[in-house]
């Protein structure tokens, strides 16, 4: 069986270089080969053995359905960790370790769900229809969430193991993993404590090439373990990269969402513009209403001619006894207050002057009659039952019409 890595590859990557002799942890003494120019040299024979052990552990773990979390937040390890984890489909953290990522995983899962919801809103164009300030705040929050939690978006549960580069910098993650009894596979330099690590890989954790090599080794172990699981038929479904058709469909949906958002924004602007011009139009309508509300004489309203209504002149005399001016003669009084004798027919105001105008009318005064209530309607005798109609004398003629006075003697 071919070795996982060769001695030459380790030497070319600079895995054997440790820290300065004044910066070391005495507990790493057993992994140090010697000292050269004030720098400790790591024993690569032990490194090869430890790599084989860690490789077997990770392979078997993944073959049994486990996951491993890649951790490396220092600048030299960010890109190698992200590339290796993405290549084998495992979660990773390469920006910042937030306290409680393992021990408070429930809260972190809620933050991941919030990030996923914001990503969905951005994809369908919801940010485009929001107020600018709100959309900007949500965009900034989404960028921060993606930067810190983007690597664990698909991690639905705690990992079965963690792989760490530079345990001294990631001491919080090491502490949380130890509390939860999660196995730790780590690259340990001469300034770190190997006693708190389950699977120690002695090596340089500061060089980019060394970190890249170690990440590739663990990634290969994950791929081999997944292959074994597939052969057994126990492999877990892994999320695959979207196909070109899926990417095109997603781009089409995003374009439609943006167009719909632009249309809604245009309609909203149009409504706001119409609302700004409405008060002026209302003033014009109010100015036209008085002219239309007082139609001229003879103007038809609803098809019926409307008579002109004139204000009464100032010399109108109310036809009441108390309003008779002193000194009027009897003719004027009789003209102003026509009286009807009992049993006689109704007399019009101008009847006493032979149909002509009264003196008060000639003088320009307008005489008003006292209002008379209409007589109550009497039932028609002809429509009564036959028994009552038979009692009426046919020779006497028909009964007088309702409301009329019999003037015959």
PDB file of N, CA and C in Angstrom, residues 349-356:
ATOM      1  N   UNK A 349    -108.312  85.940  -3.384  1.00  0.00           N
ATOM      2  CA  UNK A 349    -107.905  87.261  -2.901  1.00  0.00           C
ATOM      3  C   UNK A 349    -108.298  88.384  -3.826  1.00  0.00           C
ATOM      4  N   UNK A 350    -108.492  88.102  -5.085  1.00  0.00           N
ATOM      5  CA  UNK A 350    -108.827  89.178  -6.024  1.00  0.00           C
ATOM      6  C   UNK A 350    -110.299  89.150  -6.384  1.00  0.00           C
ATOM      7  N   UNK A 351    -111.089  88.284  -5.725  1.00  0.00           N
ATOM      8  CA  UNK A 351    -112.504  88.165  -6.103  1.00  0.00           C
ATOM      9  C   UNK A 351    -113.283  89.406  -5.762  1.00  0.00           C
ATOM     10  N   UNK A 352    -112.984  90.112  -4.695  1.00  0.00           N
ATOM     11  CA  UNK A 352    -113.764  91.273  -4.298  1.00  0.00           C
ATOM     12  C   UNK A 352    -113.555  92.446  -5.210  1.00  0.00           C
ATOM     13  N   UNK A 353    -112.606  92.409  -6.075  1.00  0.00           N
ATOM     14  CA  UNK A 353    -112.342  93.508  -7.007  1.00  0.00           C
ATOM     15  C   UNK A 353    -112.697  93.123  -8.404  1.00  0.00           C
ATOM     16  N   UNK A 354    -113.543  92.109  -8.514  1.00  0.00           N
ATOM     17  CA  UNK A 354    -114.012  91.760  -9.856  1.00  0.00           C
ATOM     18  C   UNK A 354    -112.947  91.151 -10.717  1.00  0.00           C
ATOM     19  N   UNK A 355    -112.019  90.418 -10.137  1.00  0.00           N
ATOM     20  CA  UNK A 355    -111.007  89.734 -10.948  1.00  0.00           C
ATOM     21  C   UNK A 355    -109.806  90.596 -11.218  1.00  0.00           C
ATOM     22  N   UNK A 356    -109.813  91.848 -10.813  1.00  0.00           N
ATOM     23  CA  UNK A 356    -108.664  92.707 -11.063  1.00  0.00           C
ATOM     24  C   UNK A 356    -107.671  92.638  -9.938  1.00  0.00           C
TER      25      UNK A 356
END
